[in-house]
Amino acid sequence: MKYTYYPGCSLHATGVSYDKSTRAVFAKVGAELVELEDWNCCGATSYTSVKKTVAYAIAARNLAIAEQTGDDIVAPCSACYYVLNRTRKRMAEMPELYEQVNVALAEAGLHTNLTVPVRKPLDVLVNDIGFDRIVALQTHSIADFRPACYYGCQIVRPYGAIDEDPERPMSMDRLFAALGADPVDFPPKVRCCGGMLVATSEAVAEKLCTDLLDWAVDSGANCIVTVCPLCQANLDLLNLNGSTNGSRTKMPILYFTQLVGLALGCSPDELGLQHGLVPVKIDAPRLSPSMVGAPSAHGEEI
Amino acid sequence: MMTIDEPRIGVYVCHCGFNISATVDVEAVRDLAAEQSGVVSARDYEFMCSNAGQDLIKRDIQENGVNRVVVAACSPLMHEPTFRAAGEEAGLNPYLVHIANIREQCAWVHEDRVAGTAKAKSLVNGAVARVAFHEPLEATRADVNPTTLIVGGGIAGIEAALNISDAGHEVYVVERQSTIGGMMARFDKTFPTLDCAACILTPKMVAADRRENIHLLTESEVESVEGFVGNFKVQIREKARFVTADCTSCGECVKVCPVSVPDPFNQYLSTRTAIHKAFPQAIPSDYTIDRQGKPPCMEACPIHQNAAGYISLIAAGRFSEAAALIRRRNPLPFICGRVCYAPCEEACSRDNVDEPVAIRGLKRFAMDWERDHGPEPVPDPPEHEYAERVAVIGSGPAGLTCAFDLARAGYKVSVFEKHDRLGGMLAVGLPSYRCPAPMVERDIEYIRKLGVEMKTGLELGHDFMLDDLTSEKPGFGYSAVFLAIGAHNGISLGVPNDDAVGVITGVEYLRNINLGRPQETGRRVAIVGGGNTAMDAARAARREGAEVTVLYRRTRAEMPAEEDEFEDAVAEGVRFEYLVAPVGVLVTDGRVSGLECVTMQLGGPDASGRPRPVPIDGSNHEREFETVIVSISQRPDSDWYGPRPHDSEPLVFSDWGTVEVDTDSLRTPVPNVFAGGDVVLGPATVVEAMGQGRRAAEAIDKYLRGRPLDEFTSHTPPPDPTLGFEDRPFEQSPSYDAIAKAPRVAMPKRPVAARLADYEEVDLGLSEEDARREAQRCLHCGACVECHSCEDICPPKAVQLDMTDTVTTLEVGQIMLATGFKSFDSARMTQYGYGRLDNVVTSLEFERMLNSTGPTVGKVLCKDGEPPRAIGIVHCVGSRDENYNRYCSRVCCMAALKFAHLAMERTDADVYQFYIDMRAFGKGYEEFYSRVLREGTTVIRGKVAEVVPSLTSNGERPHLIVRCEDTLIAKYREIPVDMVVLCNALEPQADAGEVARVFSINRSPDGFFMERHPKLDPVGTTTDGLYIAGCSQGPKDIPDTVAQAQASAARILSLIGRGQVVIDPVRATVNEKLCGGCKTCLSLCPYTAITFDDEGEVAVINDALCKGCGTCVAACPASAISGAGFTDDQILAELAGLLAPVG
Amino acid sequence: MKKRFADPHFGVSTPGVLSKSERDLRDAFRAETDRIPGGGRLDQCIQCGMCTGSCPVSYAMDLTPRQVIGMFRAGAIEELLESSTIWICASCYQCTTRCPADIQITDLIYALRRIAIESDTFPNRLPTHIFSEVFIDMVKRYGRNYETGLILRYFLRTNPLALFGRRRAGIALWRHGRLPILPNKIEGIDGLRRIIAKAETFDLPQEVVERQKVTDTVGYAAIGR
C-alpha cells in the first residue's frame, strides 16, 4: 500500500515526534509513505477566518499536487485533516468556488479535480491495515500502559475519520486493547483541548487541558494518547506546571503512533520519545510509561 | 346502460370569495366556456357551493335541459359530493357532474393573474370536452358485517371495544402482548389529575374481559387482510401460550420455576420467572410461558435430553428433581453422566462468553446425588399393556434404550445378550475406570424394574436364529425384533504377519481385560490408531504395567480421540508418536518382536476431509514391542447370518458389514425386523446408539399398532443447533459480551500414581457447591428451560409444553388500528450517557420505579440503593431535533411535570426541569404546571447538552453533572445531580411500516399512520372501513387517545347502523375480446380485485373489491381494461381540451 | 467611535420601523451569512442553548453562542462583533454536530470573524485577529507556518510581556528539539504567492441557500367518496 504523506507545519516543529513515529509505524506495517512534494501550509482555521477564496486556494494547491500521484493523502494533524477535507467538500458543493480556485491554481500551472481522499493515520491503520495484521506484528508487550485514548475534535467533527458515533469513538481504544494495553474509560475523549487558544486565550486553553488531565488521572490512566499535534503540545506543556487539582501530576502525553510503535518493537529514538516533556521509562521487552509523578532526568530540568 | 341525447353542457365558475377571483379572471373563464361546443349555459357566482349557487345549476338542469355539468371551483375532495347531490336532486345522474379544480390548481399556486387565468381556461376546456363523453353510472351496494376487529389492546382498543360492544355488536381485540392494557398499564399516576393509572384502567380491562361479545386474542398478531369495507377477511396467528384457559392463576408455577430473566414489563429493571403473568391485574389473568425456541444443548442431543432443565434445577439446589428430570428421557443416566461425549457441551451458548457449561459432570452429579441420598427411583407402570412381545438382540446402549422405551409403552420386551454381562460395549468395550460395572448395573436394574426380561449367554446364530424369534417355536413368538448387536470385530492391521501371536485388536484386548479373561500385555506395548478405543486400550495397558506408545499416522490435530481422553492418557504416561505407520510386524520365534514403521508426511485432504498421510521414501525403521494393540476401527460381525427361508426378504449388508435399513424407520427389508446402533452406524458414540434405539422403539410401536411408519417424533439433532438470536441467548438477555465471565469448574480426578494401581474410576465427581456454581453458569437459552416443574405442580394441569401456534381466519366488517408507539432509544443520544452511566433512566423506567408493582415498589432509588439528592428531568430527548425526530412528542412536558411532583412527594431531592418550551396545552395542564412550580421544582430553560460523570478520585459519592445553558440568564451551567430522567420521544412502532402494508394504509413522513384528513377526518384512513386511534396516529396523551377511540367507535357503529356500503361505480372493466390473458394486471392490483378465469383465459374484476385506481388500466398491454369514468374517450377528449389554445 | 452598523434598538418610535430596520440589517447581513452552508437555517434556531451547553469555552464568552444567533436575528450586529465570543471559539464543532436545528454554528462564527475584520470591528483587549494576520503573513513569506516565528511575532505585536511569562514553555520545547530556529521556505513560493494574489481577487461565491424545505408531516388524503 502506498500513501501520500502530508505532515503539515506542526510535525516539523512541536509535533516532530508524531512525524517520526508515524513514519516508523507505517514502515513496520508495510505501508509506504511518500511525502507530498513541496507541500505548503493548509492555511489552518485562522486563515479561513479572515480571507475569502484564498483559504481554499492555499489548501487546494496541496490537493492538486497530490493528484499527480493519485495515492490517498494521509494527514496526521487534525487541523490539516479538517481544512483539506473542508476544501474538497466545499469545492465539490459550490461549482463557482471550484472554478475560482482552479483559476487561481492555474497561476502556478496547477489544477485539482478533487479526486484524492484525505485521511488520518488512525483510519489507515485501523481500516486498511487492520487489527489482525498489526497484532500479528507485535513484538513487545505494552500491557503496563493504561492509556486515556484522547481523540479531540477535528478527527471526529465535522468530518469523521473513524467510527460512526462522533460522541464516543472507540477505534483507538479497541486498537490498544487488541495490543494488550488496558485503555481506561475516558469520558472527555472528544472534548476540545483549546487548540490555538493556547496562544490567544491562554487561561481558557489551560483550563480545558487541566480538566482533561484531571480526568485522565481520575480514570486511572498512566498516559494520554492523542492523534493531533496541537492536543499533544497543549497537554504536554501543562506538565510544566502540573494540573491544578493540587497534585503536581505529570503524565506522559503520547501520540498513538508512538504507543503502537513500541508494541511493534520500534526503538524509542525512532518514535521520538525523547521529545516528550515527560519521559517514558522503558525496560524492554516489557515497556511501561513512567508512573504518575515519577521524577525523571528531563523532569527535573524543566 | 341508459342512452342519453346530445350533450347540453352547463359550466359554473366559482369565485370562492377572493380565493379564486383574486388570481383568476372568472368572467374570462366563463366567457371562454360559453363558446365551447355543447355548452348551453355558462355562469359564474361568488360561492357556487352555497344553496343559491347550487340552485343555479338545478334550475339549468330542470329548465334549460342541461344534461352535463362542469363546476369550476375547488378540489373535488371537498365539494364533489355537494355538486353531485345537487345534480341528483335535479334529476341528473351524479356521474354526469364533473369538477374542474381552479382553486388549488390555479389560484393558490400562481401569483400571475394572466397565467392563472390561462391555466383555468385550459382546465375548464378539458372538463367540458371530457364531460361530453360522460355516461350515467349506478353505484352498487354491499352488506356490512357487524363484527369489528380492533388491533391493539391498549386503552384506545379497550375503550373502542367497550363502546362497540355496548351497542350489542361482536368485537375481536388482537393484542401482541400477553395482557391487554398497553402502555397505560405501566404508568403510576396520570397527569394532570394525578389519579392512579391502574385504578382507572383496570375496571375497563375487567369489563372487556367479562363482556360476552368481546373476544380477547392476546399474544396474537394479524398476518393478512383481504376484502373491502364491510367484508374483510383477516388471518390471525395466536402464539402458543403453553398454558390453557384452565389456569386459575394460583401462582404455584412461579414458585417452582428455576429460571429468572429480565422483565420487559419493568423495563428490564427487575427479573421474573419464565412462566409468568405480566402484572397482578393482567387480563387475561392466565399465566404464560416465555419460550423462545429450544435450548441448543437439548437440540444437539440425540435423545433430546433437556439439559438446561436439570442444570437449572441443580442451580436451585433441587437435586432429586434434577435426577428425576434426567430419567424422563434417559434410560442410562449413570452411564451418560460418565462416558457421553456430550454434543450438548459443543452446542452450549455459554461458549460465546467463556467455556461451555460442564453438562456431563452436572448430570453425573445429579445421578450420584440420587444414588447417595435416595430414595431408589421406581418407574411408573406403563399406562396400558399390549399383548405383543418384542425381542431386542444386544444389551448395548441401542438395545437398552429401545427396550426401555418399548417397556414404558406397554410391551413385553426380552433382551438377548451373548455375554454373561449385560451392557454390550459399555460392559466389555469401555474400561471400568471410565465406566464402572456397578454404574452399568444400576442403569440396567432400573430398566429391569420396567419388566424387561434379560436373557444372557444366548448368542445369535449360535444359540438361536433370527427367524426363530418371530417363529411360533416355544419360548419365542416375538412380534418384532430389534437387532442391535453392535460392532465388536476389530479391524486387523493389513500388513505382513498382522496375525502373529501378540498382535491383538483394541476391542478384543479391552474385552479380555473387562471379562477377566487371560490376557498377556508384556513390557513394551504399541497402540496403533488414534481413536477413543485406542486411548482406552493404551490407558488399560498402562494399568497392566506396560510402557505404552501410541503410533498415529497423522498428527494430534487430526487425531479423533476426545480431548479429555487424550489428556488423561498423557497424564498417565502414555507416549505419543505422530506421523508413523507400521508397514510390517516383526516376528521372532513365532511371536511379535516389533514393528517395521515408516515416517509419514501430510498430503492433500482425503475422503474424510483430513489431510492424507503419505509415506516418506526410505524412512523405514524398526521398533521393538512385545505387544501390538491395533485399534484402527471396528465392524459388525455378520457371520451369524445364515441362509434365509425363501418366503421372506433377506437382510442386506454393506461392504463394511453394517446392516442396511430405512434411515427413518430403521426397518430392514424384513418387515418385522428393525436394526440400529453400531450394527447400522458402524462404530459410533453411546448417545448416538441410544438415539437409534429410541427411534427403533417408536418405529416398532407404530408397526405393531398398525400405523404408518412416518412422522416420527423422536428427535434428530439439526446440523447446527442454535437459537434465533445473533448475540444473546434470549431476547431480553444482555448480549454475550456483556455477561460476566466465570471459569468452568474442573472435574476433580484421582492422582495419577493411584490411578495406575487399579481400575477404580478416575473422575471423582463434583461437590455440591461446585455443581451449583457450575450450574449457575447456564444462560437459560430461550428463557424456558423445559424442566417441566410447572407442568408437574399445576393443580388444574393447565401447563401444556407441546402447545403450538394457531392460525384463525376472522370475517369482520370494519377494523380499528390502535397499535400504539415505541419510545425513542435514548442510547442514540450518546451525549446523555444512557446505558453507559448509572442512574440515567428513561421516562418509562422512571414510571416503573414509581409504580407500587414496579422493581423498587414505588421508591425512587439510585443504583447504589441510596435515594437521590437531586434529580434532573430532561425534556425533548429525541423530539424537536433534526437529528432524530422533528416533531414535538406532546406528552413529555406534562409527564416531566408529573415526575417532578412525584419525585418531590417521595424523596427529599431537588428536582430540576430542563425544558425548551413548556407546552401545557390541555385542559387543566397550565394549572398543573403552576402547581408543580409552587411545589418547588426548579425549571431551567435550556436543552441539556450532555450528561457527564463526576470525578471520583475526590472521594465524593459518585454523581452526574448536567451541562446546559440557562438561557434565561444566558449562562453556561453545570448542575450536579444523582439521577437523570430522559423524557424520550414517542416514535412509531418498529414494524409500523409492515403493519401499514398489511392493512394497506399510508404513513406520514414521521412514520405514524396517516389519517384521511388532518382536520376533517382525523380517525379515518384512505382505506374505507379502516380507522386509527391513539399514538399509532401520532404522539398524544390519554384523554386525546380515548377521544379518538370513541370517535372511531362512533364511525364504526354508524356504518354498522347503516348496514350497507355504497360501492363507487368508478371501477375497471375488462373487454374479454381484447384480453390476451397475460395476467399482468393480477399482480399489480393493490386490492387483489382481479382473478383469472381459466376457462375463458381472461382476467375477471371483482366489482366489490375494485377501487377504480386505474393501475390495471394503464398496465394492460392489450388495452383491454378500461375504467368506468376514465374511459379512453373521456381522457383523450380531456387532453385535447386541455391542450387547445386559449385566448 | 462611529457605528458601522446601525443599531435598531435606539431612537425608533414609529410602529413598523423597528421591524423594518431589523429586516434591512438582516438582509444586508444575509449577503455574508448566505455564504455559510445552510445559512438560511438560522431562522429556525429555537434558542434551546444546546450550542452553549456543548461549548467547552462558552463559560468564558460574554455572549453565548445562542445569543449570537439571537443578536444576529435582531440585527444587533455591532454588539455582536464587539463581543469576545467569535474570537474565543476554538472551532471544535461540538455545537454544530449537536444542533437540533441543524445550524452550522461554527461556520457562522467564521463568517462573523470575516465581517469583523473587513469592517475593522473588534472587542477590546482581544487581539486574536492579529494572530490570524501574523499567520497569513507567515504563509505568504514561507509557504509554511513557522511556529517559532509565529509565536514570537504574535506576542511582540500584542503583548511582549506575555512572552516573558512563557519562556519556560519555550525553553522546554526548545530543549526537547521541538522549536526549530530557522523557517524553511517552500520551493514553489512564487507560485503560491501568485495563487494567493489571484484568489484574493475573488469573493467567496454565494451559496444557493435552501431555506427550510416545508415537508408536510400530514399530507392530504382523499376525502369524500
Coordinates of N, CA, C and O in Angstrom, one line a residue, chain B residues 230-311:
Chain B
G230 N -66.8 -3.4 5.1 CA -68.0 -4.2 5.4 C -67.7 -5.7 5.3 O -68.5 -6.5 5.9
N231 N -66.7 -6.1 4.6 CA -66.4 -7.5 4.4 C -65.0 -7.8 4.3 O -64.4 -8.1 3.2
F232 N -64.3 -7.7 5.4 CA -62.9 -8.1 5.5 C -62.7 -9.5 5.9 O -63.5 -10.1 6.7
K233 N -61.6 -10.2 5.4 CA -61.2 -11.5 5.9 C -59.8 -11.3 6.5 O -58.9 -10.8 5.8
V234 N -59.7 -11.6 7.8 CA -58.4 -11.4 8.5 C -57.8 -12.7 9.0 O -58.5 -13.4 9.6
Q235 N -56.5 -12.9 8.7 CA -55.9 -14.1 9.3 C -55.1 -13.7 10.5 O -54.3 -12.7 10.4
I236 N -55.3 -14.4 11.6 CA -54.6 -14.1 12.9 C -53.9 -15.2 13.4 O -54.4 -16.4 13.4
R237 N -52.6 -15.0 13.8 CA -51.8 -16.0 14.4 C -51.8 -15.8 15.9 O -51.4 -14.7 16.4
E238 N -52.3 -16.8 16.6 CA -52.3 -16.8 18.1 C -51.1 -17.6 18.6 O -51.1 -18.8 18.3
K239 N -50.2 -17.0 19.2 CA -48.9 -17.7 19.6 C -49.3 -18.6 20.7 O -50.1 -18.3 21.6
A240 N -48.6 -19.8 20.8 CA -48.8 -20.7 21.9 C -48.4 -20.1 23.2 O -47.4 -19.4 23.3
R241 N -49.3 -20.2 24.1 CA -49.1 -19.6 25.5 C -48.6 -20.7 26.4 O -48.0 -20.4 27.5
F242 N -48.7 -21.9 26.0 CA -48.3 -23.1 26.8 C -49.0 -23.2 28.1 O -48.7 -24.0 28.9
V243 N -50.0 -22.4 28.3 CA -50.9 -22.5 29.5 C -52.4 -22.5 28.9 O -52.7 -21.5 28.2
T244 N -53.2 -23.4 29.3 CA -54.5 -23.4 28.8 C -55.4 -22.5 29.6 O -55.0 -22.0 30.7
A245 N -56.7 -22.3 29.1 CA -57.6 -21.5 29.8 C -58.0 -22.0 31.2 O -58.6 -21.3 32.0
D246 N -57.6 -23.3 31.5 CA -57.9 -23.9 32.8 C -57.1 -23.2 33.9 O -57.4 -23.4 35.1
C247 N -56.1 -22.4 33.5 CA -55.3 -21.7 34.5 C -56.2 -20.9 35.5 O -57.1 -20.2 35.1
T248 N -55.9 -21.2 36.8 CA -56.7 -20.4 37.8 C -55.9 -19.3 38.4 O -56.2 -18.6 39.3
S249 N -54.7 -19.0 37.7 CA -53.7 -18.0 38.2 C -53.5 -18.1 39.7 O -53.5 -17.1 40.4
C250 N -53.3 -19.3 40.1 CA -53.0 -19.5 41.6 C -51.5 -19.2 41.9 O -51.2 -18.9 43.0
G251 N -50.7 -19.2 40.8 CA -49.3 -18.8 41.0 C -48.4 -19.8 41.6 O -47.2 -19.6 41.8
E252 N -48.8 -21.1 41.7 CA -48.0 -22.2 42.2 C -46.8 -22.3 41.3 O -45.6 -22.6 41.7
C253 N -47.0 -22.2 40.0 CA -45.9 -22.4 39.0 C -44.8 -21.5 39.2 O -43.6 -21.9 39.1
V254 N -45.1 -20.3 39.5 CA -44.0 -19.3 39.7 C -43.0 -19.7 40.8 O -41.8 -19.6 40.7
K255 N -43.6 -20.4 41.8 CA -42.8 -20.8 43.0 C -41.7 -21.8 42.6 O -40.7 -21.9 43.2
V256 N -42.1 -22.6 41.5 CA -41.1 -23.7 41.2 C -40.3 -23.4 40.0 O -39.3 -24.2 39.7
C257 N -40.6 -22.4 39.2 CA -39.8 -22.1 38.0 C -38.4 -21.7 38.4 O -38.2 -20.7 39.1
P258 N -37.4 -22.5 38.0 CA -36.0 -22.2 38.3 C -35.3 -21.1 37.5 O -34.2 -20.7 37.8
V259 N -36.0 -20.6 36.5 CA -35.4 -19.6 35.6 C -35.7 -18.2 36.0 O -36.8 -17.9 36.5
S260 N -34.8 -17.3 35.9 CA -35.1 -15.9 36.1 C -34.5 -15.1 34.9 O -33.4 -15.2 34.6
V261 N -35.4 -14.3 34.3 CA -35.0 -13.5 33.1 C -35.4 -12.0 33.4 O -36.4 -11.8 34.1
P262 N -34.7 -11.1 32.7 CA -35.1 -9.7 32.9 C -36.5 -9.4 32.5 O -36.9 -10.0 31.5
D263 N -37.2 -8.6 33.2 CA -38.7 -8.4 33.0 C -39.0 -7.3 32.1 O -38.8 -6.1 32.5
P264 N -39.4 -7.5 30.9 CA -39.7 -6.4 29.9 C -40.7 -5.4 30.5 O -40.6 -4.2 30.3
F265 N -41.7 -6.0 31.2 CA -42.8 -5.1 31.7 C -42.2 -4.1 32.7 O -42.7 -3.0 32.7
N266 N -41.1 -4.4 33.4 CA -40.5 -3.5 34.3 C -39.3 -2.9 33.6 O -38.3 -2.5 34.2
Q267 N -39.3 -2.8 32.2 CA -38.2 -2.2 31.5 C -36.8 -2.9 31.9 O -35.8 -2.2 32.0
Y268 N -36.9 -4.2 32.2 CA -35.7 -4.9 32.5 C -35.0 -4.5 33.8 O -33.8 -4.9 34.0
L269 N -35.7 -3.7 34.6 CA -35.1 -3.3 35.9 C -35.2 -4.4 36.9 O -34.5 -4.3 37.9
S270 N -36.0 -5.4 36.7 CA -36.1 -6.5 37.6 C -36.2 -7.8 36.8 O -36.2 -7.7 35.6
T271 N -36.2 -8.9 37.5 CA -36.3 -10.2 36.8 C -37.6 -10.9 37.1 O -38.3 -10.6 38.1
R272 N -38.0 -11.8 36.3 CA -39.2 -12.6 36.6 C -38.9 -14.1 36.1 O -37.8 -14.3 35.5
T273 N -39.8 -15.0 36.4 CA -39.6 -16.4 36.0 C -40.0 -16.6 34.6 O -40.7 -15.7 34.0
A274 N -39.7 -17.7 34.0 CA -40.1 -18.0 32.6 C -41.6 -18.1 32.5 O -42.2 -17.5 31.6
I275 N -42.2 -18.8 33.4 CA -43.7 -18.8 33.4 C -44.1 -17.6 34.3 O -43.5 -17.4 35.4
H276 N -45.0 -16.8 33.8 CA -45.2 -15.5 34.5 C -46.6 -14.9 34.1 O -47.2 -15.4 33.2
K277 N -46.9 -13.9 34.8 CA -48.0 -13.0 34.5 C -47.5 -11.6 34.5 O -46.8 -11.2 35.4
A278 N -47.8 -10.8 33.5 CA -47.1 -9.5 33.3 C -47.2 -8.7 34.6 O -46.2 -8.1 35.1
F279 N -48.4 -8.5 35.1 CA -48.6 -7.8 36.4 C -49.9 -8.3 37.0 O -50.7 -9.0 36.4
P280 N -50.0 -8.0 38.3 CA -51.1 -8.7 39.1 C -52.5 -8.6 38.4 O -53.2 -9.5 38.4
Q281 N -52.8 -7.4 37.9 CA -54.2 -7.2 37.3 C -54.2 -7.6 35.9 O -55.2 -7.2 35.2
A282 N -53.2 -8.3 35.3 CA -53.2 -8.6 33.9 C -54.5 -9.3 33.5 O -55.1 -10.1 34.2
I283 N -54.9 -9.0 32.3 CA -56.1 -9.6 31.6 C -55.7 -10.1 30.2 O -55.2 -9.2 29.5
P284 N -55.9 -11.3 29.9 CA -56.4 -12.4 30.7 C -55.4 -12.7 31.8 O -54.3 -12.5 31.7
S285 N -56.0 -13.2 32.9 CA -55.2 -13.4 34.1 C -54.4 -14.7 34.0 O -53.6 -15.0 34.9
D286 N -54.6 -15.5 33.0 CA -53.8 -16.7 32.8 C -52.3 -16.5 32.8 O -51.9 -15.4 32.2
Y287 N -51.5 -17.4 33.3 CA -50.1 -17.3 33.2 C -49.7 -17.6 31.8 O -50.5 -18.1 30.9
T288 N -48.4 -17.3 31.4 CA -47.9 -17.6 30.1 C -46.4 -18.0 30.2 O -45.8 -17.5 31.2
I289 N -45.9 -18.8 29.3 CA -44.5 -19.2 29.4 C -43.7 -18.5 28.3 O -44.1 -18.5 27.2
D290 N -42.7 -17.9 28.8 CA -41.7 -17.2 27.9 C -40.8 -18.2 27.3 O -39.8 -18.6 27.9
R291 N -41.1 -18.6 26.1 CA -40.4 -19.7 25.5 C -39.9 -19.3 24.1 O -40.7 -19.0 23.2
Q292 N -38.6 -19.1 23.9 CA -38.1 -18.6 22.7 C -37.2 -19.6 22.0 O -36.0 -19.4 21.9
G293 N -37.8 -20.7 21.6 CA -37.0 -21.7 20.9 C -36.4 -22.7 21.9 O -36.4 -22.4 23.1
K294 N -35.9 -23.8 21.4 CA -35.4 -24.8 22.3 C -33.9 -24.6 22.6 O -33.1 -24.2 21.7
P295 N -33.5 -24.8 23.8 CA -32.1 -24.7 24.2 C -31.2 -25.5 23.3 O -31.5 -26.7 23.0
P296 N -30.1 -25.0 22.8 CA -29.2 -25.7 21.9 C -28.7 -27.1 22.5 O -28.6 -28.1 21.7
C297 N -28.4 -27.1 23.8 CA -27.9 -28.3 24.4 C -28.9 -29.4 24.1 O -28.5 -30.6 23.8
M298 N -30.2 -29.1 24.3 CA -31.2 -30.1 24.1 C -31.3 -30.5 22.7 O -31.5 -31.7 22.3
E299 N -31.3 -29.5 21.8 CA -31.4 -29.8 20.4 C -30.3 -30.7 19.9 O -30.4 -31.5 19.0
A300 N -29.1 -30.5 20.4 CA -27.9 -31.2 19.9 C -27.9 -32.7 20.4 O -27.2 -33.5 19.9
C301 N -28.8 -33.0 21.4 CA -28.7 -34.3 22.0 C -29.6 -35.3 21.2 O -30.8 -35.1 21.0
P302 N -29.0 -36.5 20.7 CA -29.8 -37.4 20.0 C -31.0 -38.0 20.8 O -32.0 -38.4 20.2
I303 N -30.9 -38.0 22.1 CA -32.1 -38.4 22.9 C -32.9 -37.2 23.4 O -33.8 -37.4 24.3
H304 N -32.6 -36.0 22.9 CA -33.3 -34.8 23.3 C -33.3 -34.6 24.8 O -34.4 -34.2 25.4
Q305 N -32.2 -34.9 25.5 CA -32.2 -34.7 26.9 C -32.3 -33.2 27.3 O -31.5 -32.4 26.7
N306 N -33.2 -32.8 28.1 CA -33.3 -31.4 28.4 C -32.4 -31.0 29.5 O -32.7 -30.8 30.6
A307 N -31.1 -30.8 29.0 CA -30.0 -30.5 29.9 C -30.3 -29.2 30.7 O -30.2 -29.1 31.9
A308 N -30.6 -28.1 29.9 CA -30.9 -26.8 30.6 C -31.8 -27.0 31.7 O -31.7 -26.3 32.8
G309 N -32.8 -27.9 31.6 CA -33.8 -28.1 32.6 C -33.1 -28.6 33.9 O -33.2 -28.0 35.0
Y310 N -32.4 -29.7 33.8 CA -31.8 -30.2 35.1 C -30.7 -29.4 35.6 O -30.5 -29.3 36.8
I311 N -30.0 -28.7 34.7 CA -29.0 -27.7 35.2 C -29.6 -26.6 36.0 O -29.2 -26.3 37.1

